[in-house]
Amino acid sequence: MLRLLKRTSVTFWIFLSMAVGLGLGFVVGREAATQINYLSKAFLTLIKCLIVPLVFSTLVVGIAGHSEDLGRVGWLGLKSLIYFEVATTVALVVGLVAVNLVGPGWGIDLSQVQADETLEKMVTTSRDITWHGEMFHIITDSFFKSAVENSVLQVVFCAIMFAVAMMRAKPEHRVPMLSFLSSLSMIMFSVTELVMNFAPVGIGAALCYTVAMAGGSVLVNLGLLIATLYGSLLVYCVLVFIPIMLVCRLPILKCLKAIGEPALIAFSTSSSEAALPLAMENMERFGVSRGIVAFVMPAGYSFNLDGTTLYLALASVFAAQAGGSVCPSPGRLS
């Protein structure tokens, strides 16, 4: 029995915990669910404490440990940013087209809804988007402050600067630091494996809390909006990811298997941070070099949020449709 349990993958336990969490959510009360939810918070806290040392060490080793050519690093960064821009734009277009075709917000009655203090505070404290504001969102005045706040983009910036400086340093200075960070990277991946063993418990607790607090209606509420979102994500995957896999001659089934478990963790915990460490580890096992994984994935974590872009485009127009700011199509009027 013990050998059978050891051979069972974490994915199986995650699916099992999701089913158990959903069932408990319908049975236990809100007070009990609140107590259970601390297990989910513990899992997410464990993940967050891994992010900074894992990203910093792997990124520095990936850049400074595999090449002394700054031009090669710059070319990799340029190609990554071009891909991020194109993919994000396509996600934006898909979301806008889908929400305007389906119109999930049309017909919603908001006459009884009044703005509360929370909404007014969000409006008054929203950050103006300017080029210099975005620049200082990347550049930090303290690495340790960014590390404490888990500001991954700022940590990535510091790691790149540190790695470039290491590449310019003399070997007697570069090699000891590179050895230290390489050891730290390997140990952090080992710590990630330990934390992932707790993933089924955290995921089950999160679903239990969600269902218990919002009721079973949370699974069907705003069904058309949710269906439009997932339909749009499916279309996006077909239009973008499948052609890329075919052009790059990637084994599709093997690739889907590699990203399946991190995607499941991100979906069930509503946190992309929870998926990043395992995703980086799986990509190395898939065959991607550590240098590319260490550079592209943390950067993509901050720049290439395709799903978020698609969802925000869809949700923004949905809110405008519900508020009457967007007129329905002639077919809807008839």
GROMACS .gro file of C-alpha atoms in nm:
model
  334
    1MET     CA    1   0.000   0.000   0.000
    2LEU     CA    2   0.282   0.241   0.084
    3ARG     CA    3   0.455   0.166  -0.248
    4LEU     CA    4   0.126   0.232  -0.430
    5LEU     CA    5   0.081   0.565  -0.253
    6LYS     CA    6   0.437   0.670  -0.340
    7ARG     CA    7   0.381   0.591  -0.708
    8THR     CA    8   0.060   0.796  -0.719
    9SER     CA    9   0.126   1.136  -0.872
   10VAL     CA   10   0.053   1.463  -0.699
   11THR     CA   11  -0.196   1.543  -0.977
   12PHE     CA   12  -0.415   1.251  -0.867
   13TRP     CA   13  -0.415   1.376  -0.509
   14ILE     CA   14  -0.496   1.728  -0.627
   15PHE     CA   15  -0.803   1.605  -0.817
   16LEU     CA   16  -0.907   1.397  -0.517
   17SER     CA   17  -0.863   1.691  -0.280
   18MET     CA   18  -1.068   1.914  -0.511
   19ALA     CA   19  -1.356   1.667  -0.497
   20VAL     CA   20  -1.327   1.636  -0.119
   21GLY     CA   21  -1.306   2.014  -0.080
   22LEU     CA   22  -1.618   2.070  -0.291
   23GLY     CA   23  -1.807   1.810  -0.088
   24LEU     CA   24  -1.699   1.958   0.245
   25GLY     CA   25  -1.795   2.305   0.126
   26PHE     CA   26  -2.159   2.198   0.099
   27VAL     CA   27  -2.156   2.025   0.439
   28VAL     CA   28  -1.954   2.234   0.684
   29GLY     CA   29  -2.060   2.575   0.805
   30ARG     CA   30  -1.891   2.906   0.740
   31GLU     CA   31  -1.710   2.909   1.073
   32ALA     CA   32  -1.560   2.564   1.015
   33ALA     CA   33  -1.470   2.656   0.656
   34THR     CA   34  -1.290   2.967   0.782
   35GLN     CA   35  -1.076   2.749   1.006
   36ILE     CA   36  -1.007   2.504   0.724
   37ASN     CA   37  -0.906   2.791   0.495
   38TYR     CA   38  -0.598   2.856   0.709
   39LEU     CA   39  -0.452   2.541   0.553
   40SER     CA   40  -0.486   2.705   0.211
   41LYS     CA   41  -0.329   3.026   0.337
   42ALA     CA   42  -0.041   2.823   0.480
   43PHE     CA   43   0.022   2.662   0.141
   44LEU     CA   44   0.019   2.996  -0.042
   45THR     CA   45   0.249   3.146   0.220
   46LEU     CA   46   0.495   2.861   0.174
   47ILE     CA   47   0.490   2.919  -0.201
   48LYS     CA   48   0.547   3.292  -0.166
   49CYS     CA   49   0.854   3.240   0.051
   50LEU     CA   50   1.007   3.033  -0.231
   51ILE     CA   51   0.959   3.286  -0.510
   52VAL     CA   52   1.237   3.537  -0.446
   53PRO     CA   53   1.532   3.303  -0.372
   54LEU     CA   54   1.426   3.066  -0.650
   55VAL     CA   55   1.380   3.335  -0.915
   56PHE     CA   56   1.692   3.529  -0.818
   57SER     CA   57   1.926   3.231  -0.802
   58THR     CA   58   1.801   3.057  -1.118
   59LEU     CA   59   1.794   3.379  -1.320
   60VAL     CA   60   2.146   3.483  -1.221
   61VAL     CA   61   2.283   3.132  -1.284
   62GLY     CA   62   2.091   3.110  -1.611
   63ILE     CA   63   2.244   3.433  -1.742
   64ALA     CA   64   2.592   3.445  -1.587
   65GLY     CA   65   2.657   3.072  -1.567
   66HIS     CA   66   2.590   2.967  -1.924
   67SER     CA   67   2.724   3.249  -2.134
   68GLU     CA   68   2.970   3.535  -2.115
   69ASP     CA   69   2.823   3.697  -2.425
   70LEU     CA   70   2.605   3.994  -2.332
   71GLY     CA   71   2.481   4.011  -2.688
   72ARG     CA   72   2.333   3.661  -2.659
   73VAL     CA   73   2.150   3.758  -2.341
   74GLY     CA   74   2.020   4.075  -2.502
   75TRP     CA   75   1.901   3.884  -2.810
   76LEU     CA   76   1.715   3.636  -2.589
   77GLY     CA   77   1.551   3.923  -2.403
   78LEU     CA   78   1.451   4.098  -2.726
   79LYS     CA   79   1.294   3.784  -2.872
   80SER     CA   80   1.110   3.720  -2.546
   81LEU     CA   81   0.967   4.071  -2.530
   82ILE     CA   82   0.854   4.056  -2.894
   83TYR     CA   83   0.674   3.729  -2.827
   84PHE     CA   84   0.520   3.868  -2.507
   85GLU     CA   85   0.388   4.171  -2.694
   86VAL     CA   86   0.238   3.974  -2.984
   87ALA     CA   87   0.082   3.709  -2.759
   88THR     CA   88  -0.067   3.966  -2.523
   89THR     CA   89  -0.215   4.165  -2.813
   90VAL     CA   90  -0.377   3.852  -2.956
   91ALA     CA   91  -0.523   3.772  -2.613
   92LEU     CA   92  -0.666   4.124  -2.591
   93VAL     CA   93  -0.827   4.093  -2.935
   94VAL     CA   94  -0.975   3.751  -2.861
   95GLY     CA   95  -1.128   3.874  -2.535
   96LEU     CA   96  -1.281   4.184  -2.694
   97VAL     CA   97  -1.426   3.993  -2.989
   98ALA     CA   98  -1.574   3.721  -2.766
   99VAL     CA   99  -1.742   3.952  -2.517
  100ASN     CA  100  -1.894   4.165  -2.793
  101LEU     CA  101  -2.025   3.862  -2.982
  102VAL     CA  102  -2.176   3.686  -2.678
  103GLY     CA  103  -2.276   3.993  -2.478
  104PRO     CA  104  -2.290   3.833  -2.132
  105GLY     CA  105  -2.358   4.168  -1.962
  106TRP     CA  106  -2.659   4.271  -2.166
  107GLY     CA  107  -2.989   4.266  -1.983
  108ILE     CA  108  -2.850   4.280  -1.628
  109ASP     CA  109  -3.051   4.509  -1.399
  110LEU     CA  110  -2.824   4.730  -1.188
  111SER     CA  111  -3.090   4.981  -1.086
  112GLN     CA  112  -3.076   4.870  -0.722
  113VAL     CA  113  -2.696   4.867  -0.701
  114GLN     CA  114  -2.526   5.157  -0.524
  115ALA     CA  115  -2.156   5.234  -0.510
  116ASP     CA  116  -2.009   5.169  -0.167
  117GLU     CA  117  -1.707   5.319   0.006
  118THR     CA  118  -1.479   5.042  -0.121
  119LEU     CA  119  -1.559   5.120  -0.484
  120GLU     CA  120  -1.518   5.493  -0.434
  121LYS     CA  121  -1.182   5.433  -0.266
  122MET     CA  122  -1.067   5.216  -0.557
  123VAL     CA  123  -1.158   5.490  -0.804
  124THR     CA  124  -0.987   5.768  -0.610
  125THR     CA  125  -0.670   5.570  -0.538
  126SER     CA  126  -0.619   5.417  -0.885
  127ARG     CA  127  -0.267   5.461  -1.019
  128ASP     CA  128  -0.223   5.674  -1.330
  129ILE     CA  129  -0.039   5.480  -1.598
  130THR     CA  130   0.253   5.683  -1.732
  131TRP     CA  131   0.582   5.583  -1.887
  132HIS     CA  132   0.781   5.709  -1.590
  133GLY     CA  133   0.540   5.547  -1.347
  134GLU     CA  134   0.584   5.211  -1.518
  135MET     CA  135   0.961   5.262  -1.528
  136PHE     CA  136   0.979   5.312  -1.152
  137HIS     CA  137   0.749   5.016  -1.108
  138ILE     CA  138   1.034   4.809  -1.256
  139ILE     CA  139   1.328   4.986  -1.090
  140THR     CA  140   1.336   4.948  -0.714
  141ASP     CA  141   1.504   5.156  -0.447
  142SER     CA  142   1.567   4.850  -0.232
  143PHE     CA  143   1.611   4.489  -0.336
  144PHE     CA  144   1.517   4.369   0.011
  145LYS     CA  145   1.196   4.572   0.008
  146SER     CA  146   1.101   4.414  -0.326
  147ALA     CA  147   1.189   4.072  -0.188
  148VAL     CA  148   0.970   4.122   0.119
  149GLU     CA  149   0.680   4.239  -0.097
  150ASN     CA  150   0.735   3.959  -0.353
  151SER     CA  151   0.758   4.212  -0.636
  152VAL     CA  152   0.879   3.962  -0.895
  153LEU     CA  153   0.935   4.217  -1.172
  154GLN     CA  154   1.168   4.422  -0.954
  155VAL     CA  155   1.349   4.109  -0.836
  156VAL     CA  156   1.398   4.008  -1.200
  157PHE     CA  157   1.544   4.352  -1.278
  158CYS     CA  158   1.789   4.323  -0.985
  159ALA     CA  159   1.882   3.969  -1.085
  160ILE     CA  160   1.958   4.073  -1.443
  161MET     CA  161   2.175   4.363  -1.327
  162PHE     CA  162   2.358   4.135  -1.083
  163ALA     CA  163   2.409   3.867  -1.350
  164VAL     CA  164   2.546   4.120  -1.601
  165ALA     CA  165   2.786   4.250  -1.338
  166MET     CA  166   2.898   3.893  -1.266
  167MET     CA  167   2.967   3.836  -1.635
  168ARG     CA  168   3.194   4.142  -1.634
  169ALA     CA  169   3.374   4.040  -1.314
  170LYS     CA  170   3.703   3.851  -1.296
  171PRO     CA  171   3.681   3.470  -1.275
  172GLU     CA  172   3.816   3.459  -0.919
  173HIS     CA  173   3.523   3.678  -0.812
  174ARG     CA  174   3.257   3.531  -1.038
  175VAL     CA  175   3.313   3.159  -0.981
  176PRO     CA  176   3.255   3.147  -0.601
  177MET     CA  177   2.933   3.348  -0.627
  178LEU     CA  178   2.815   3.140  -0.921
  179SER     CA  179   2.881   2.821  -0.725
  180PHE     CA  180   2.688   2.956  -0.426
  181LEU     CA  181   2.385   3.062  -0.632
  182SER     CA  182   2.388   2.736  -0.828
  183SER     CA  183   2.375   2.542  -0.501
  184LEU     CA  184   2.100   2.771  -0.375
  185SER     CA  185   1.901   2.713  -0.694
  186MET     CA  186   1.922   2.335  -0.666
  187ILE     CA  187   1.828   2.342  -0.298
  188MET     CA  188   1.531   2.569  -0.368
  189PHE     CA  189   1.401   2.324  -0.628
  190SER     CA  190   1.430   2.053  -0.363
  191VAL     CA  191   1.236   2.272  -0.118
  192THR     CA  192   0.974   2.323  -0.389
  193GLU     CA  193   0.922   1.948  -0.412
  194LEU     CA  194   0.864   1.934  -0.038
  195VAL     CA  195   0.611   2.219  -0.049
  196MET     CA  196   0.427   2.063  -0.344
  197ASN     CA  197   0.349   1.762  -0.127
  198PHE     CA  198   0.123   1.994   0.070
  199ALA     CA  199  -0.054   2.119  -0.245
  200PRO     CA  200  -0.353   1.879  -0.228
  201VAL     CA  201  -0.433   1.989   0.127
  202GLY     CA  202  -0.410   2.359   0.043
  203ILE     CA  203  -0.614   2.327  -0.275
  204GLY     CA  204  -0.888   2.123  -0.109
  205ALA     CA  205  -0.911   2.374   0.176
  206ALA     CA  206  -0.937   2.666  -0.068
  207LEU     CA  207  -1.228   2.508  -0.257
  208CYS     CA  208  -1.403   2.411   0.066
  209TYR     CA  209  -1.386   2.772   0.188
  210THR     CA  210  -1.505   2.916  -0.144
  211VAL     CA  211  -1.812   2.693  -0.168
  212ALA     CA  212  -1.902   2.728   0.201
  213MET     CA  213  -1.881   3.109   0.200
  214ALA     CA  214  -2.052   3.177  -0.133
  215GLY     CA  215  -2.279   2.872  -0.148
  216GLY     CA  216  -2.326   2.635  -0.437
  217SER     CA  217  -2.436   2.923  -0.654
  218VAL     CA  218  -2.071   3.027  -0.685
  219LEU     CA  219  -2.031   2.738  -0.929
  220VAL     CA  220  -2.308   2.860  -1.162
  221ASN     CA  221  -2.330   3.233  -1.091
  222LEU     CA  222  -2.251   3.446  -1.395
  223GLY     CA  223  -2.237   3.124  -1.596
  224LEU     CA  224  -2.247   3.298  -1.934
  225LEU     CA  225  -1.954   3.520  -1.842
  226ILE     CA  226  -1.751   3.223  -1.721
  227ALA     CA  227  -1.841   3.019  -2.028
  228THR     CA  228  -1.738   3.308  -2.252
  229LEU     CA  229  -1.407   3.336  -2.065
  230TYR     CA  230  -1.317   2.969  -2.094
  231GLY     CA  231  -1.436   2.953  -2.453
  232SER     CA  232  -1.212   3.250  -2.532
  233LEU     CA  233  -0.917   3.088  -2.357
  234LEU     CA  234  -0.971   2.773  -2.561
  235VAL     CA  235  -0.981   2.973  -2.884
  236TYR     CA  236  -0.665   3.156  -2.778
  237CYS     CA  237  -0.483   2.829  -2.712
  238VAL     CA  238  -0.584   2.697  -3.055
  239LEU     CA  239  -0.485   3.018  -3.232
  240VAL     CA  240  -0.155   3.080  -3.050
  241PHE     CA  241  -0.013   2.788  -2.853
  242ILE     CA  242  -0.092   2.499  -3.088
  243PRO     CA  243   0.060   2.672  -3.397
  244ILE     CA  244   0.370   2.764  -3.193
  245MET     CA  245   0.411   2.403  -3.081
  246LEU     CA  246   0.376   2.284  -3.440
  247VAL     CA  247   0.621   2.540  -3.577
  248CYS     CA  248   0.876   2.458  -3.305
  249ARG     CA  249   0.808   2.084  -3.352
  250LEU     CA  250   0.730   2.030  -2.986
  251PRO     CA  251   0.566   1.702  -2.878
  252ILE     CA  252   0.223   1.840  -2.792
  253LEU     CA  253   0.110   1.565  -2.555
  254LYS     CA  254   0.439   1.567  -2.367
  255CYS     CA  255   0.428   1.946  -2.340
  256LEU     CA  256   0.069   1.944  -2.213
  257LYS     CA  257   0.167   1.686  -1.953
  258ALA     CA  258   0.454   1.909  -1.836
  259ILE     CA  259   0.233   2.216  -1.790
  260GLY     CA  260  -0.078   2.033  -1.672
  261GLU     CA  261   0.002   2.011  -1.303
  262PRO     CA  262   0.122   2.375  -1.264
  263ALA     CA  263  -0.187   2.494  -1.454
  264LEU     CA  264  -0.410   2.289  -1.227
  265ILE     CA  265  -0.246   2.436  -0.917
  266ALA     CA  266  -0.283   2.792  -1.051
  267PHE     CA  267  -0.649   2.731  -1.140
  268SER     CA  268  -0.751   2.573  -0.813
  269THR     CA  269  -0.568   2.820  -0.587
  270SER     CA  270  -0.637   3.132  -0.801
  271SER     CA  271  -0.268   3.216  -0.766
  272SER     CA  272  -0.009   3.205  -1.042
  273GLU     CA  273   0.260   3.236  -0.774
  274ALA     CA  274   0.170   2.887  -0.658
  275ALA     CA  275   0.248   2.744  -1.002
  276LEU     CA  276   0.573   2.923  -1.087
  277PRO     CA  277   0.826   2.705  -0.898
  278LEU     CA  278   0.684   2.377  -1.026
  279ALA     CA  279   0.645   2.515  -1.379
  280MET     CA  280   1.014   2.609  -1.389
  281GLU     CA  281   1.112   2.265  -1.261
  282ASN     CA  282   0.891   2.087  -1.514
  283MET     CA  283   1.025   2.291  -1.804
  284GLU     CA  284   1.380   2.182  -1.719
  285ARG     CA  285   1.264   1.821  -1.707
  286PHE     CA  286   1.093   1.877  -2.042
  287GLY     CA  287   1.430   1.960  -2.192
  288VAL     CA  288   1.449   2.339  -2.193
  289SER     CA  289   1.790   2.467  -2.086
  290ARG     CA  290   1.816   2.622  -1.742
  291GLY     CA  291   1.939   2.949  -1.890
  292ILE     CA  292   1.624   2.995  -2.097
  293VAL     CA  293   1.391   2.876  -1.821
  294ALA     CA  294   1.554   3.102  -1.564
  295PHE     CA  295   1.526   3.409  -1.787
  296VAL     CA  296   1.201   3.366  -1.981
  297MET     CA  297   0.966   3.227  -1.716
  298PRO     CA  298   1.021   3.489  -1.442
  299ALA     CA  299   1.008   3.762  -1.707
  300GLY     CA  300   0.693   3.614  -1.857
  301TYR     CA  301   0.545   3.592  -1.510
  302SER     CA  302   0.549   3.973  -1.504
  303PHE     CA  303   0.518   4.070  -1.872
  304ASN     CA  304   0.328   3.790  -2.046
  305LEU     CA  305  -0.001   3.763  -1.856
  306ASP     CA  306  -0.212   3.651  -2.151
  307GLY     CA  307  -0.493   3.497  -1.947
  308THR     CA  308  -0.516   3.805  -1.726
  309THR     CA  309  -0.520   4.033  -2.031
  310LEU     CA  310  -0.799   3.833  -2.192
  311TYR     CA  311  -1.002   3.823  -1.871
  312LEU     CA  312  -0.964   4.195  -1.800
  313ALA     CA  313  -1.070   4.284  -2.154
  314LEU     CA  314  -1.373   4.058  -2.124
  315ALA     CA  315  -1.466   4.171  -1.772
  316SER     CA  316  -1.431   4.541  -1.854
  317VAL     CA  317  -1.670   4.521  -2.148
  318PHE     CA  318  -1.901   4.295  -1.943
  319ALA     CA  319  -1.924   4.568  -1.677
  320ALA     CA  320  -1.986   4.831  -1.946
  321GLN     CA  321  -2.262   4.616  -2.098
  322ALA     CA  322  -2.425   4.565  -1.758
  323GLY     CA  323  -2.409   4.938  -1.687
  324GLY     CA  324  -2.556   5.029  -2.024
  325SER     CA  325  -2.242   5.196  -2.158
  326VAL     CA  326  -2.228   4.953  -2.451
  327CYS     CA  327  -2.529   4.909  -2.677
  328PRO     CA  328  -2.627   4.558  -2.781
  329SER     CA  329  -2.602   4.446  -3.140
  330PRO     CA  330  -2.902   4.487  -3.376
  331GLY     CA  331  -2.974   4.117  -3.335
  332ARG     CA  332  -3.001   4.161  -2.960
  333LEU     CA  333  -3.233   4.460  -3.000
  334SER     CA  334  -3.468   4.261  -3.216
   0.00000   0.00000   0.00000
